[in-house]
């Protein structure tokens, strides 16, 4: 009854960093997981694959002179917005995969090292061709957090990047720590709290 009230969530430890490229602890990702979405999720009831940013997908095995390879095709939702109000598209997925592969970021390197090519036939379709065949390719790629492509293009050094402390140009109240997830980062006070607000643009909220 009554109006909405704050939800307080006690973390077992303090986040060590809010940089999603260097974050490594469970507590870091308890926080960052509220901001970023993946192409696939896991159904908590039966651990099956759950459509998320991708509404559906297709897995194929290609044959040719180079040997068999896995090809993943993700068909993206068309109703997803970034927290800055811009539309989520296949370009963001491609930019994320290329950024992670180019920079060999330790947390993600095993997931992206076998990517051979990425194509985007349209704004809602991403085709990822791997160098080999593996059952795990779908979950390795589908389980990666997706980042805004234009933001990635502005990052000079992913190791020293401090998105929570960098205001997002032209978007008062937002920092570079933003995604498509259900909560919007607002502020952090080390040793005290991390504050979020509801993401009214979240794609699971009926419009």
mmCIF file of C-alpha atoms in Angstrom, residues 16-182:
data_model
loop_
_atom_site.group_PDB
_atom_site.id
_atom_site.type_symbol
_atom_site.label_atom_id
_atom_site.label_comp_id
_atom_site.label_asym_id
_atom_site.label_seq_id
_atom_site.Cartn_x
_atom_site.Cartn_y
_atom_site.Cartn_z
ATOM 1 C CA UNK A 16 36.299 -3.690 -5.733
ATOM 2 C CA UNK A 17 35.596 -1.936 -9.033
ATOM 3 C CA UNK A 18 32.676 -0.907 -11.212
ATOM 4 C CA UNK A 19 34.672 -1.267 -14.416
ATOM 5 C CA UNK A 20 33.021 -4.235 -16.214
ATOM 6 C CA UNK A 21 36.287 -5.052 -18.004
ATOM 7 C CA UNK A 22 38.357 -5.465 -14.840
ATOM 8 C CA UNK A 23 35.657 -6.551 -12.370
ATOM 9 C CA UNK A 24 36.293 -10.073 -11.132
ATOM 10 C CA UNK A 25 34.572 -10.668 -7.803
ATOM 11 C CA UNK A 26 31.068 -12.010 -7.218
ATOM 12 C CA UNK A 27 30.176 -8.763 -5.442
ATOM 13 C CA UNK A 28 31.341 -6.674 -8.390
ATOM 14 C CA UNK A 29 28.993 -8.607 -10.644
ATOM 15 C CA UNK A 30 26.098 -8.566 -8.200
ATOM 16 C CA UNK A 31 26.162 -4.821 -8.828
ATOM 17 C CA UNK A 32 27.080 -4.760 -12.528
ATOM 18 C CA UNK A 33 24.547 -7.489 -13.307
ATOM 19 C CA UNK A 34 21.783 -5.000 -12.535
ATOM 20 C CA UNK A 35 22.967 -2.798 -15.419
ATOM 21 C CA UNK A 36 23.909 -5.111 -18.263
ATOM 22 C CA UNK A 37 21.938 -7.691 -20.216
ATOM 23 C CA UNK A 38 23.101 -10.710 -22.220
ATOM 24 C CA UNK A 39 21.742 -12.239 -25.424
ATOM 25 C CA UNK A 40 20.628 -15.351 -23.541
ATOM 26 C CA UNK A 41 19.710 -15.876 -19.912
ATOM 27 C CA UNK A 42 19.229 -18.953 -17.748
ATOM 28 C CA UNK A 43 15.788 -20.050 -16.618
ATOM 29 C CA UNK A 44 16.181 -20.346 -12.808
ATOM 30 C CA UNK A 45 13.491 -23.027 -12.600
ATOM 31 C CA UNK A 46 15.014 -25.606 -14.945
ATOM 32 C CA UNK A 47 18.359 -24.067 -16.104
ATOM 33 C CA UNK A 48 17.228 -24.015 -19.737
ATOM 34 C CA UNK A 49 18.219 -21.273 -22.182
ATOM 35 C CA UNK A 50 15.974 -18.232 -21.927
ATOM 36 C CA UNK A 51 15.560 -15.628 -24.695
ATOM 37 C CA UNK A 52 16.767 -12.259 -23.455
ATOM 38 C CA UNK A 53 18.210 -9.564 -25.715
ATOM 39 C CA UNK A 54 17.970 -12.223 -28.410
ATOM 40 C CA UNK A 55 14.366 -13.332 -28.910
ATOM 41 C CA UNK A 56 15.573 -16.446 -30.741
ATOM 42 C CA UNK A 57 18.707 -17.982 -32.223
ATOM 43 C CA UNK A 58 19.948 -20.611 -34.649
ATOM 44 C CA UNK A 59 23.015 -22.847 -34.401
ATOM 45 C CA UNK A 60 24.477 -24.389 -37.570
ATOM 46 C CA UNK A 61 27.561 -26.405 -38.469
ATOM 47 C CA UNK A 62 29.296 -25.257 -41.634
ATOM 48 C CA UNK A 63 31.526 -27.539 -43.660
ATOM 49 C CA UNK A 64 34.282 -26.537 -46.043
ATOM 50 C CA UNK A 65 37.985 -26.589 -46.811
ATOM 51 C CA UNK A 66 38.837 -25.175 -43.397
ATOM 52 C CA UNK A 67 36.961 -27.914 -41.580
ATOM 53 C CA UNK A 68 33.655 -27.770 -39.707
ATOM 54 C CA UNK A 69 32.728 -24.528 -37.936
ATOM 55 C CA UNK A 70 29.866 -23.341 -35.780
ATOM 56 C CA UNK A 71 27.719 -20.468 -37.013
ATOM 57 C CA UNK A 72 25.481 -18.671 -34.523
ATOM 58 C CA UNK A 73 22.640 -16.437 -35.678
ATOM 59 C CA UNK A 74 20.953 -14.253 -33.065
ATOM 60 C CA UNK A 75 17.623 -12.573 -33.801
ATOM 61 C CA UNK A 76 17.370 -9.547 -31.523
ATOM 62 C CA UNK A 77 14.444 -7.960 -29.788
ATOM 63 C CA UNK A 78 13.255 -4.748 -31.398
ATOM 64 C CA UNK A 79 11.908 -3.056 -28.264
ATOM 65 C CA UNK A 80 15.112 -2.594 -26.262
ATOM 66 C CA UNK A 81 16.496 0.839 -25.380
ATOM 67 C CA UNK A 82 19.753 1.775 -23.736
ATOM 68 C CA UNK A 83 19.364 3.720 -20.513
ATOM 69 C CA UNK A 84 20.319 6.907 -22.382
ATOM 70 C CA UNK A 85 17.245 6.474 -24.594
ATOM 71 C CA UNK A 86 18.994 5.264 -27.761
ATOM 72 C CA UNK A 87 17.926 2.041 -29.454
ATOM 73 C CA UNK A 88 19.779 -1.233 -28.960
ATOM 74 C CA UNK A 89 20.777 -2.788 -32.300
ATOM 75 C CA UNK A 90 22.959 -5.472 -33.832
ATOM 76 C CA UNK A 91 25.726 -2.876 -34.167
ATOM 77 C CA UNK A 92 26.094 -2.848 -30.381
ATOM 78 C CA UNK A 93 26.510 -6.615 -30.290
ATOM 79 C CA UNK A 94 29.120 -6.563 -33.038
ATOM 80 C CA UNK A 95 30.978 -3.678 -31.390
ATOM 81 C CA UNK A 96 31.018 -5.546 -28.067
ATOM 82 C CA UNK A 97 32.404 -8.759 -29.542
ATOM 83 C CA UNK A 98 35.043 -6.939 -31.575
ATOM 84 C CA UNK A 99 36.121 -4.830 -28.589
ATOM 85 C CA UNK A 100 36.479 -7.847 -26.302
ATOM 86 C CA UNK A 101 38.394 -9.819 -28.934
ATOM 87 C CA UNK A 102 40.682 -6.968 -30.003
ATOM 88 C CA UNK A 103 41.696 -6.157 -26.432
ATOM 89 C CA UNK A 104 42.036 -9.763 -25.201
ATOM 90 C CA UNK A 105 40.382 -8.831 -21.910
ATOM 91 C CA UNK A 106 41.141 -11.701 -19.513
ATOM 92 C CA UNK A 107 37.608 -12.152 -18.185
ATOM 93 C CA UNK A 108 36.214 -12.593 -21.700
ATOM 94 C CA UNK A 109 39.102 -13.938 -23.763
ATOM 95 C CA UNK A 110 38.031 -17.592 -23.644
ATOM 96 C CA UNK A 111 34.568 -16.684 -24.935
ATOM 97 C CA UNK A 112 35.704 -14.639 -27.948
ATOM 98 C CA UNK A 113 39.087 -16.064 -28.997
ATOM 99 C CA UNK A 114 37.537 -18.477 -31.530
ATOM 100 C CA UNK A 115 35.425 -15.875 -33.342
ATOM 101 C CA UNK A 116 36.264 -15.904 -37.047
ATOM 102 C CA UNK A 117 33.808 -13.315 -38.386
ATOM 103 C CA UNK A 118 30.785 -11.234 -37.407
ATOM 104 C CA UNK A 119 28.156 -9.911 -39.796
ATOM 105 C CA UNK A 120 24.964 -7.934 -39.255
ATOM 106 C CA UNK A 121 22.502 -8.424 -42.138
ATOM 107 C CA UNK A 122 20.165 -5.924 -40.474
ATOM 108 C CA UNK A 123 19.700 -4.069 -37.195
ATOM 109 C CA UNK A 124 18.112 -7.084 -35.514
ATOM 110 C CA UNK A 125 20.306 -9.922 -36.742
ATOM 111 C CA UNK A 126 23.854 -10.882 -35.754
ATOM 112 C CA UNK A 127 25.734 -13.769 -37.391
ATOM 113 C CA UNK A 128 28.844 -15.007 -35.576
ATOM 114 C CA UNK A 129 30.996 -17.607 -37.306
ATOM 115 C CA UNK A 130 33.493 -19.455 -35.141
ATOM 116 C CA UNK A 131 36.818 -21.024 -36.176
ATOM 117 C CA UNK A 132 35.788 -24.482 -34.988
ATOM 118 C CA UNK A 133 32.887 -26.515 -33.618
ATOM 119 C CA UNK A 134 31.941 -26.533 -29.949
ATOM 120 C CA UNK A 135 28.792 -27.096 -27.938
ATOM 121 C CA UNK A 136 29.877 -24.195 -25.728
ATOM 122 C CA UNK A 137 30.049 -21.493 -28.390
ATOM 123 C CA UNK A 138 26.350 -20.615 -28.032
ATOM 124 C CA UNK A 139 26.599 -20.059 -24.288
ATOM 125 C CA UNK A 140 30.015 -18.400 -24.432
ATOM 126 C CA UNK A 141 28.803 -15.739 -26.876
ATOM 127 C CA UNK A 142 25.201 -15.628 -25.665
ATOM 128 C CA UNK A 143 26.283 -15.120 -22.052
ATOM 129 C CA UNK A 144 28.437 -12.041 -22.622
ATOM 130 C CA UNK A 145 27.229 -8.667 -21.321
ATOM 131 C CA UNK A 146 26.481 -6.320 -24.204
ATOM 132 C CA UNK A 147 27.811 -2.759 -24.115
ATOM 133 C CA UNK A 148 26.802 0.354 -26.091
ATOM 134 C CA UNK A 149 28.789 0.511 -29.320
ATOM 135 C CA UNK A 150 29.263 4.317 -29.395
ATOM 136 C CA UNK A 151 30.567 4.227 -25.827
ATOM 137 C CA UNK A 152 33.107 1.507 -26.605
ATOM 138 C CA UNK A 153 34.441 3.612 -29.462
ATOM 139 C CA UNK A 154 35.389 6.345 -26.955
ATOM 140 C CA UNK A 155 37.310 4.142 -24.507
ATOM 141 C CA UNK A 156 41.060 4.695 -24.842
ATOM 142 C CA UNK A 157 42.259 2.397 -22.052
ATOM 143 C CA UNK A 158 39.856 -0.236 -20.754
ATOM 144 C CA UNK A 159 42.111 -1.006 -17.779
ATOM 145 C CA UNK A 160 41.996 2.493 -16.292
ATOM 146 C CA UNK A 161 38.451 3.361 -17.441
ATOM 147 C CA UNK A 162 36.281 4.615 -14.554
ATOM 148 C CA UNK A 163 32.742 4.663 -15.968
ATOM 149 C CA UNK A 164 31.006 5.333 -12.640
ATOM 150 C CA UNK A 165 32.961 8.582 -12.261
ATOM 151 C CA UNK A 166 32.621 9.787 -15.849
ATOM 152 C CA UNK A 167 29.451 11.758 -16.691
ATOM 153 C CA UNK A 168 27.730 10.793 -19.928
ATOM 154 C CA UNK A 169 27.846 13.838 -22.237
ATOM 155 C CA UNK A 170 24.444 15.390 -22.843
ATOM 156 C CA UNK A 171 22.667 13.082 -20.379
ATOM 157 C CA UNK A 172 22.376 14.742 -16.951
ATOM 158 C CA UNK A 173 22.304 12.232 -14.109
ATOM 159 C CA UNK A 174 23.880 9.424 -16.150
ATOM 160 C CA UNK A 175 27.461 8.227 -16.164
ATOM 161 C CA UNK A 176 29.275 6.013 -18.655
ATOM 162 C CA UNK A 177 28.188 3.078 -16.486
ATOM 163 C CA UNK A 178 24.930 2.338 -18.287
ATOM 164 C CA UNK A 179 23.330 -0.586 -20.075
ATOM 165 C CA UNK A 180 19.920 -2.024 -20.929
ATOM 166 C CA UNK A 181 19.260 -3.680 -17.564
ATOM 167 C CA UNK A 182 16.467 -3.079 -15.032
#
